[in-house]
Short mmCIF file of C-alpha atoms in Angstrom, two decimals:
data_model
loop_
_atom_site.label_atom_id
_atom_site.label_comp_id
_atom_site.label_asym_id
_atom_site.label_seq_id
_atom_site.Cartn_x
_atom_site.Cartn_y
_atom_site.Cartn_z
CA MET A 23 -171.95 -88.57 -115.62
CA TYR A 24 -172.46 -84.84 -115.03
CA ARG A 25 -169.55 -82.52 -115.94
CA LEU A 26 -169.43 -79.33 -113.77
CA TYR A 27 -167.52 -76.25 -115.03
CA GLY A 28 -166.71 -73.64 -112.21
CA MET A 29 -164.25 -72.03 -110.33
CA SER A 30 -162.71 -73.08 -107.14
CA GLY A 31 -163.57 -70.93 -104.17
CA SER A 32 -166.79 -69.76 -105.57
CA GLY A 33 -169.83 -70.35 -103.46
CA ASN A 34 -172.20 -70.37 -106.50
CA CYS A 35 -170.12 -73.22 -108.02
CA TYR A 36 -169.86 -75.07 -104.49
CA LYS A 37 -173.66 -75.26 -104.37
CA PRO A 38 -174.00 -77.97 -107.03
CA LYS A 39 -170.93 -79.76 -105.70
CA LEU A 40 -172.37 -80.03 -102.41
CA LEU A 41 -175.84 -81.51 -103.42
CA LEU A 42 -174.13 -83.76 -105.87
CA ALA A 43 -172.02 -84.97 -102.52
CA HIS A 44 -175.08 -85.34 -100.62
CA LEU A 45 -176.52 -87.57 -103.45
CA GLY A 46 -173.49 -89.45 -103.58
CA MET A 47 -173.42 -88.76 -107.54
CA GLU A 48 -170.17 -88.57 -109.34
CA PHE A 49 -169.28 -85.78 -111.71
CA SER A 50 -166.30 -84.37 -113.42
CA TRP A 51 -164.96 -80.83 -112.56
CA VAL A 52 -163.59 -78.48 -115.18
CA GLU A 53 -161.78 -75.46 -113.74
CA ILE A 54 -162.79 -72.02 -115.14
CA ASP A 55 -160.68 -69.16 -114.18
CA VAL A 56 -163.04 -66.16 -114.32
CA ARG A 57 -160.51 -63.51 -113.77
CA LYS A 58 -158.47 -64.72 -116.79
CA GLY A 59 -161.52 -64.59 -119.02
CA GLU A 60 -162.26 -68.20 -119.43
CA SER A 61 -165.92 -67.93 -118.72
CA ARG A 62 -166.02 -65.46 -121.96
CA THR A 63 -164.47 -67.45 -124.53
CA PRO A 64 -166.73 -68.55 -127.60
CA GLY A 65 -166.62 -72.14 -126.51
CA TYR A 66 -167.80 -71.02 -122.90
CA LEU A 67 -170.37 -68.58 -124.09
CA ALA A 68 -171.80 -71.52 -126.35
CA MET A 69 -172.76 -73.33 -123.09
CA ASN A 70 -173.92 -70.14 -121.19
CA ALA A 71 -174.36 -66.87 -123.11
CA ASN A 72 -174.31 -65.08 -119.79
CA GLY A 73 -170.73 -65.91 -119.02
CA LYS A 74 -170.96 -66.87 -115.59
CA VAL A 75 -169.90 -69.80 -113.62
CA PRO A 76 -171.06 -72.49 -112.91
CA VAL A 77 -172.41 -74.48 -115.75
CA LEU A 78 -173.65 -77.97 -115.37
CA GLU A 79 -173.26 -80.19 -118.38
CA ILE A 80 -175.78 -82.75 -118.36
CA GLU A 81 -174.86 -84.46 -121.50
CA PRO A 82 -172.86 -82.89 -124.32
CA GLY A 83 -174.78 -79.90 -125.78
CA LYS A 84 -177.19 -79.81 -122.80
CA TRP A 85 -176.07 -77.05 -120.51
CA LEU A 86 -177.70 -75.64 -117.50
CA ALA A 87 -176.56 -72.30 -116.07
CA GLU A 88 -177.72 -70.67 -112.94
CA SER A 89 -176.66 -72.26 -109.59
CA ASN A 90 -179.89 -72.39 -108.05
CA ALA A 91 -181.53 -73.89 -111.00
CA MET A 92 -179.20 -76.72 -110.88
CA LEU A 93 -180.25 -77.41 -106.95
CA CYS A 94 -183.99 -77.48 -108.43
CA TYR A 95 -182.91 -79.77 -111.24
CA LEU A 96 -180.58 -82.20 -109.17
CA GLY A 97 -182.57 -82.12 -106.09
CA GLU A 98 -185.71 -83.27 -107.73
CA ASP A 99 -187.16 -86.52 -106.49
CA SER A 100 -184.60 -86.20 -103.52
CA ALA A 101 -185.03 -85.38 -99.81
CA TYR A 102 -183.58 -82.14 -100.52
CA LEU A 103 -186.49 -80.97 -102.41
CA PRO A 104 -189.79 -81.43 -100.47
CA THR A 105 -192.75 -82.31 -102.61
CA ASP A 106 -195.47 -80.70 -100.27
CA ARG A 107 -196.45 -77.62 -102.18
CA TRP A 108 -196.22 -75.28 -99.46
CA GLN A 109 -192.79 -76.47 -98.06
CA ARG A 110 -191.68 -76.44 -101.96
CA ALA A 111 -192.86 -72.70 -102.26
CA GLN A 112 -191.00 -71.72 -99.24
CA VAL A 113 -187.86 -73.38 -100.70
CA MET A 114 -188.33 -71.16 -103.77
CA GLN A 115 -188.62 -68.21 -101.62
CA TRP A 116 -185.39 -68.59 -100.01
CA LEU A 117 -183.60 -69.50 -103.26
CA PHE A 118 -184.68 -66.12 -104.89
CA PHE A 119 -183.96 -64.40 -101.46
CA GLU A 120 -180.52 -65.63 -101.80
CA GLN A 121 -179.91 -64.53 -105.46
CA TYR A 122 -181.43 -61.08 -104.96
CA SER A 123 -180.90 -60.01 -101.49
CA HIS A 124 -177.92 -61.95 -100.04
CA GLU A 125 -175.37 -63.18 -102.89
CA PRO A 126 -175.04 -59.58 -104.34
CA CYS A 127 -174.06 -58.10 -100.98
CA ILE A 128 -172.14 -60.72 -99.13
CA ALA A 129 -170.50 -62.46 -102.00
CA VAL A 130 -169.63 -59.21 -103.82
CA ALA A 131 -168.22 -57.94 -100.56
CA ARG A 132 -166.11 -61.00 -100.20
CA PHE A 133 -164.90 -60.73 -103.90
CA ILE A 134 -163.83 -57.18 -103.25
CA LEU A 135 -162.00 -58.04 -99.81
CA LYS A 136 -160.48 -61.38 -101.10
CA HIS A 137 -159.52 -60.90 -104.89
CA LEU A 138 -159.12 -57.05 -105.38
CA PRO A 139 -155.97 -55.10 -104.21
CA ALA A 140 -156.44 -52.92 -101.07
CA GLU A 141 -156.60 -49.72 -102.88
CA HIS A 142 -159.07 -50.80 -105.41
CA GLN A 143 -161.79 -48.12 -106.24
CA ARG A 144 -164.60 -50.54 -105.63
CA ARG A 145 -163.74 -50.48 -101.94
CA ALA A 146 -166.08 -47.55 -101.96
CA GLU A 147 -168.96 -49.97 -102.43
CA LEU A 148 -168.32 -51.59 -99.27
CA PRO A 149 -170.41 -49.61 -96.72
CA GLN A 150 -173.54 -50.26 -98.94
CA LEU A 151 -172.92 -53.72 -99.23
CA GLN A 152 -172.23 -54.24 -95.59
CA ALA A 153 -175.54 -52.47 -94.60
CA ARG A 154 -177.69 -54.40 -97.02
CA GLY A 155 -175.71 -57.80 -96.45
CA HIS A 156 -176.59 -57.18 -92.53
CA GLN A 157 -180.28 -56.61 -93.26
CA ALA A 158 -180.13 -59.82 -95.40
CA LEU A 159 -178.42 -61.63 -92.25
CA ALA A 160 -181.09 -60.12 -89.90
CA VAL A 161 -183.91 -61.70 -91.97
CA MET A 162 -181.98 -65.01 -91.74
CA GLN A 163 -181.39 -64.79 -88.10
CA GLN A 164 -185.03 -63.99 -87.42
CA HIS A 165 -186.03 -66.95 -89.27
CA LEU A 166 -183.84 -69.38 -87.95
CA ALA A 167 -184.55 -68.39 -84.46
CA GLN A 168 -188.03 -69.87 -85.13
CA GLN A 169 -187.35 -73.09 -87.16
CA PRO A 170 -184.09 -75.44 -87.68
CA PHE A 171 -183.90 -74.85 -91.30
CA PHE A 172 -185.14 -72.43 -93.87
CA ALA A 173 -187.92 -74.61 -95.07
CA GLY A 174 -188.97 -75.78 -91.84
CA ASP A 175 -187.57 -79.28 -90.18
CA GLN A 176 -185.89 -80.56 -93.07
CA TYR A 177 -182.77 -79.76 -94.55
CA SER A 178 -183.30 -78.66 -98.23
CA ILE A 179 -181.56 -77.04 -101.13
CA ALA A 180 -182.52 -73.76 -99.75
CA ASP A 181 -180.23 -74.40 -96.77
CA ILE A 182 -177.55 -75.43 -99.40
CA ALA A 183 -178.03 -72.17 -101.36
CA LEU A 184 -177.72 -69.85 -98.30
CA TYR A 185 -174.86 -71.83 -96.48
CA ALA A 186 -172.71 -71.09 -99.65
CA TYR A 187 -171.59 -67.51 -98.92
CA THR A 188 -173.04 -67.38 -95.43
CA HIS A 189 -170.33 -69.66 -93.79
CA VAL A 190 -167.76 -67.29 -95.47
CA ALA A 191 -169.37 -64.33 -94.68
CA ASP A 192 -166.37 -63.20 -92.55
CA GLU A 193 -164.22 -62.94 -95.61
CA GLY A 194 -166.67 -60.32 -96.67
CA GLY A 195 -166.49 -58.30 -93.32
CA PHE A 196 -169.38 -59.78 -91.74
CA ASP A 197 -169.14 -60.56 -88.20
CA LEU A 198 -171.68 -63.59 -87.59
CA SER A 199 -171.13 -63.28 -83.53
CA ARG A 200 -174.35 -61.51 -83.35
CA TYR A 201 -176.48 -63.85 -85.39
CA PRO A 202 -176.45 -66.87 -82.71
CA ALA A 203 -179.39 -68.79 -84.58
CA ILE A 204 -177.17 -68.57 -87.98
CA ARG A 205 -174.16 -69.96 -86.14
CA ARG A 206 -176.23 -72.80 -84.79
CA TRP A 207 -177.58 -73.58 -88.29
CA ILE A 208 -174.05 -73.45 -89.89
CA GLY A 209 -173.41 -76.26 -87.41
CA GLU A 210 -176.26 -78.24 -88.40
CA VAL A 211 -175.51 -77.93 -92.12
CA ARG A 212 -172.12 -79.09 -91.63
CA SER A 213 -173.38 -82.22 -89.74
CA GLN A 214 -175.63 -83.24 -92.58
CA ALA A 215 -174.64 -86.75 -94.03
CA GLY A 216 -172.30 -86.37 -97.17
CA HIS A 217 -171.33 -82.87 -96.40
CA ILE A 218 -167.95 -81.74 -97.72
CA PRO A 219 -166.12 -78.31 -97.26
CA MET A 220 -166.12 -75.63 -100.00
CA SER A 221 -163.00 -76.03 -102.14
CA MET B 15 -209.11 -66.44 -102.48
CA TYR B 16 -205.71 -65.39 -102.79
CA ARG B 17 -204.65 -61.70 -101.51
CA LEU B 18 -201.78 -60.00 -103.14
CA TYR B 19 -200.21 -57.15 -101.57
CA GLY B 20 -198.23 -55.13 -104.08
CA MET B 21 -197.31 -51.59 -105.68
CA SER B 22 -199.13 -50.60 -109.02
CA GLY B 23 -196.52 -50.00 -111.72
CA SER B 24 -194.08 -52.43 -110.12
CA GLY B 25 -193.03 -55.35 -112.61
CA ASN B 26 -192.44 -57.74 -109.86
CA CYS B 27 -195.81 -57.10 -108.81
CA TYR B 28 -197.30 -57.41 -112.01
CA LYS B 29 -195.86 -61.09 -112.57
CA PRO B 30 -198.27 -62.88 -110.25
CA LYS B 31 -201.13 -60.61 -111.31
CA LEU B 32 -200.44 -61.73 -115.02
CA LEU B 33 -200.31 -65.48 -113.99
CA LEU B 34 -203.31 -65.35 -112.02
CA ALA B 35 -205.41 -63.63 -114.82
CA HIS B 36 -203.86 -66.20 -117.32
CA LEU B 37 -205.15 -69.01 -114.74
CA GLY B 38 -208.61 -67.19 -114.45
CA MET B 39 -208.10 -67.19 -110.90
CA GLU B 40 -209.75 -64.12 -108.73
CA PHE B 41 -207.84 -62.50 -106.04
CA SER B 42 -208.01 -59.44 -103.98
CA TRP B 43 -205.33 -56.71 -104.36
CA VAL B 44 -203.95 -54.64 -101.37
CA GLU B 45 -201.81 -51.50 -102.60
CA ILE B 46 -198.74 -51.07 -100.35
CA ASP B 47 -196.80 -47.71 -101.29
CA VAL B 48 -193.03 -48.65 -100.63
CA ARG B 49 -192.03 -45.06 -101.16
CA LYS B 50 -194.28 -44.16 -97.92
CA GLY B 51 -192.73 -46.92 -95.95
CA GLU B 52 -195.90 -49.27 -96.24
CA SER B 53 -193.47 -52.25 -96.80
CA ARG B 54 -191.65 -51.54 -93.56
CA THR B 55 -194.52 -51.36 -90.88
CA PRO B 56 -194.54 -54.07 -88.20
CA GLY B 57 -197.67 -55.44 -89.88
CA TYR B 58 -196.06 -55.95 -93.23
CA LEU B 59 -192.76 -57.22 -91.69
CA ALA B 60 -194.66 -60.08 -90.08
CA MET B 61 -195.67 -61.37 -93.82
CA ASN B 62 -192.27 -60.70 -95.20
CA ALA B 63 -189.34 -59.94 -93.02
CA ASN B 64 -187.35 -58.75 -96.04
CA GLY B 65 -189.80 -55.71 -96.58
CA LYS B 66 -190.29 -56.31 -100.19
CA VAL B 67 -193.36 -56.27 -102.34
CA PRO B 68 -195.23 -58.43 -103.67
CA VAL B 69 -196.49 -60.79 -100.72
CA LEU B 70 -199.05 -63.58 -101.76
CA GLU B 71 -201.41 -64.33 -99.10
CA ILE B 72 -202.35 -67.81 -99.62
CA GLU B 73 -204.61 -68.00 -96.51
CA PRO B 74 -204.51 -65.75 -93.34
CA GLY B 75 -200.91 -66.35 -91.82
CA LYS B 76 -199.51 -68.14 -94.79
CA TRP B 77 -197.52 -65.67 -96.76
CA LEU B 78 -195.12 -66.25 -99.69
CA ALA B 79 -192.64 -63.54 -100.84
CA GLU B 80 -190.52 -63.38 -104.03
CA SER B 81 -192.54 -62.74 -107.09
CA ASN B 82 -190.73 -65.79 -109.11
CA ALA B 83 -191.67 -68.12 -106.13
CA MET B 84 -194.99 -67.01 -106.52
CA LEU B 85 -194.97 -67.87 -110.34
CA CYS B 86 -193.59 -71.48 -109.45
CA TYR B 87 -196.26 -71.91 -106.74
CA LEU B 88 -199.33 -70.67 -108.71
CA GLY B 89 -198.05 -72.17 -112.08
CA GLU B 90 -197.60 -75.54 -110.61
CA ASP B 91 -199.93 -78.07 -112.54
CA SER B 92 -200.66 -75.67 -115.25
CA ALA B 93 -199.90 -75.10 -118.70
CA TYR B 94 -197.60 -72.34 -117.51
CA LEU B 95 -194.86 -74.75 -116.05
CA PRO B 96 -193.66 -77.62 -117.94
CA THR B 97 -193.47 -81.15 -116.16
CA ASP B 98 -190.65 -82.21 -118.25
CA ARG B 99 -187.57 -82.21 -116.54
CA TRP B 100 -185.24 -80.61 -118.75
CA GLN B 101 -187.71 -77.82 -119.66
CA ARG B 102 -188.56 -77.04 -116.05
CA ALA B 103 -184.75 -76.79 -115.73
CA GLN B 104 -184.80 -74.09 -118.25
CA VAL B 105 -187.54 -72.38 -116.75
CA MET B 106 -185.80 -72.00 -113.54
CA GLN B 107 -182.48 -70.94 -115.16
CA TRP B 108 -184.39 -68.04 -116.77
CA LEU B 109 -186.24 -67.10 -113.27
CA PHE B 110 -182.92 -66.81 -111.70
CA PHE B 111 -181.17 -65.16 -114.65
CA GLU B 112 -184.31 -62.60 -114.43
CA GLN B 113 -183.76 -62.01 -110.71
CA TYR B 114 -179.86 -61.74 -110.96
CA SER B 115 -178.72 -60.34 -114.20
CA HIS B 116 -181.66 -58.55 -115.53
CA GLU B 117 -184.09 -57.02 -112.79
CA PRO B 118 -181.23 -55.46 -111.06
CA CYS B 119 -180.27 -53.58 -113.79
CA ILE B 120 -183.19 -52.79 -115.98
CA ALA B 121 -185.80 -52.23 -113.10
CA VAL B 122 -183.40 -50.15 -111.15
CA ALA B 123 -182.57 -48.14 -114.07
CA ARG B 124 -186.34 -47.45 -114.74
CA PHE B 125 -186.82 -46.65 -110.96
CA ILE B 126 -184.03 -44.07 -111.06
CA LEU B 127 -185.68 -42.45 -114.31
CA LYS B 128 -189.10 -42.93 -113.35
CA HIS B 129 -189.30 -42.19 -109.82
CA LEU B 130 -186.33 -40.17 -108.61
CA PRO B 131 -185.89 -36.42 -109.30
CA ALA B 132 -183.66 -35.46 -112.22
CA GLU B 133 -180.84 -34.16 -109.96
CA HIS B 134 -180.82 -37.39 -107.68
CA GLN B 135 -177.19 -38.64 -106.98
CA ARG B 136 -178.42 -42.18 -107.82
CA ARG B 137 -178.31 -40.93 -111.63
CA ALA B 138 -174.48 -41.78 -111.44
CA GLU B 139 -175.28 -45.55 -111.53
CA LEU B 140 -177.05 -45.27 -114.80
CA PRO B 141 -173.97 -45.85 -117.14
CA GLN B 142 -173.16 -49.20 -115.28
CA LEU B 143 -176.84 -50.32 -115.13
CA GLN B 144 -177.11 -49.55 -118.88
CA ALA B 145 -174.12 -51.54 -119.60
CA ARG B 146 -175.27 -54.66 -117.69
CA GLY B 147 -178.81 -54.21 -118.70
CA HIS B 148 -178.00 -54.26 -122.52
CA GLN B 149 -175.57 -57.32 -121.68
CA ALA B 150 -178.92 -59.13 -120.37
CA LEU B 151 -180.77 -57.90 -123.31
CA ALA B 152 -178.30 -59.31 -125.73
CA VAL B 153 -178.52 -62.74 -123.95
CA MET B 154 -182.17 -62.65 -124.39
CA GLN B 155 -181.83 -61.45 -128.03
CA GLN B 156 -179.70 -64.33 -129.06
CA HIS B 157 -181.65 -67.03 -127.16
CA LEU B 158 -185.23 -65.44 -128.66
CA ALA B 159 -183.33 -65.75 -132.35
CA GLN B 160 -183.45 -69.52 -131.89
CA GLN B 161 -186.58 -70.44 -130.39
CA PRO B 162 -190.19 -68.75 -129.76
CA PHE B 163 -190.04 -68.75 -125.84
CA PHE B 164 -187.60 -69.09 -123.26
CA ALA B 165 -188.11 -72.62 -122.55
CA GLY B 166 -188.76 -73.65 -126.13
CA ASP B 167 -191.94 -73.59 -127.90
CA GLN B 168 -194.31 -73.18 -124.93
CA TYR B 169 -195.09 -69.87 -123.46
CA SER B 170 -194.18 -70.22 -119.53
CA ILE B 171 -193.68 -68.60 -116.42
CA ALA B 172 -190.11 -67.81 -117.49
CA ASP B 173 -191.69 -65.40 -120.26
CA ILE B 174 -193.95 -63.93 -117.64
CA ALA B 175 -190.96 -63.08 -115.28
CA LEU B 176 -188.81 -61.48 -118.08
CA TYR B 177 -191.77 -59.67 -119.76
CA ALA B 178 -192.38 -57.88 -116.56
CA TYR B 179 -189.63 -55.46 -117.12
CA THR B 180 -188.45 -56.03 -120.48
CA HIS B 181 -191.72 -54.54 -121.79
CA VAL B 182 -191.00 -51.50 -120.15
CA ALA B 183 -187.45 -51.22 -120.60
CA ASP B 184 -187.69 -47.91 -122.56
CA GLU B 185 -188.59 -46.38 -119.21
CA GLY B 186 -185.07 -47.16 -118.25
CA GLY B 187 -183.70 -45.81 -120.93
CA PHE B 188 -183.12 -48.86 -122.95
CA ASP B 189 -183.85 -48.74 -126.84
CA LEU B 190 -185.17 -52.07 -127.89
CA SER B 191 -185.06 -51.37 -131.61
CA ARG B 192 -181.74 -53.00 -131.59
CA TYR B 193 -183.33 -56.33 -130.33
CA PRO B 194 -185.69 -57.69 -133.08
CA ALA B 195 -186.39 -61.03 -131.56
CA ILE B 196 -187.12 -59.54 -128.27
CA ARG B 197 -189.83 -57.20 -129.98
CA ARG B 198 -191.15 -60.28 -131.82
CA TRP B 199 -191.59 -62.10 -128.31
CA ILE B 200 -193.05 -59.01 -126.75
CA GLY B 201 -195.85 -59.30 -129.21
CA GLU B 202 -196.29 -62.93 -128.79
CA VAL B 203 -196.55 -62.51 -124.95
CA ARG B 204 -199.44 -59.96 -125.48
CA SER B 205 -201.18 -62.27 -127.44
CA GLN B 206 -201.40 -65.10 -124.81
CA ALA B 207 -204.97 -65.93 -123.92
CA GLY B 208 -205.79 -63.88 -120.72
CA HIS B 209 -203.16 -61.28 -121.11
CA ILE B 210 -203.63 -58.16 -118.92
CA PRO B 211 -201.43 -54.87 -119.39
CA MET B 212 -199.35 -54.05 -116.43
CA SER B 213 -201.28 -51.53 -113.95
#
């Protein structure tokens, strides 16, 4: 049985949980409070030298880091990772888009607003994070206005990755009312068999 | 024949060029000067709505963005992308590490030092970029002290992705002399059949 080390409320940690739920696979959960330094202990760093959550323990001594790498690993040979070469390429494109152009703006803005005190100096980062986050949302809106899901007609791990922080983008100060295709897509993600809310 | 749209001197654009060289595949190159706005024209945005280089044209109308997605696409069914499920998972882990924890520090520090004037206000970002870049290099050093390449004994697209900006990290102010395993690995990457320098 898989063991997942992660922090509740983290979108990155929600991604493998959501896919495991779709797949109907059991796993055990180990809560890691990053804010208390629990991802920087010697024991944790032995699993992931980069000190980030989540970590997927495939078996004792065999640990995988990076949430989107977990989606690829767990999604292989399932309906959530297409086998067609071009569709799979598009899935990969959106997974890297998520980690480079989306998460560093939208998740970070959410972190600052949700977890740091109101007078924290990192609030100065918000205008730039907002501008870049809206760029990412505009790219998503344009794409989803043309097709149901990120890799075409089929719900895939690309949707799981992008849903994780998009559906809570309001907590980062992003108003989704101007992105109707994204809101339509959020509803479709929620209606997929086996969907679970973030926790 | 593939067509690659990119900017000379960009590590992200070098990645697919290097893999295509290893594979002995011909391609045509279209120079895009990002600094002149050439990645934000309507024609370019039709290929990649995110306005970034590189873009791989697989055939007219079929465009793939994200350098690491190109490595996955082009590397499939080659010696550069393992078929073993666990090895492949590790390749993916390092590809996402590169785009999240490495490139945004090391490539951005290099951009600021190499392409912006000495008095530019973005120089204020350098101390944090240096600190986070050294964290990424330390993770790489630790890993490469234990095994030859990122996904084990075999040179793969994970090495290509991480080599792109690591071998020019000095241009971002990173002294690699304290990372002997990284320097050993750089030499091994350069000795791979079909290797070409960045241009």
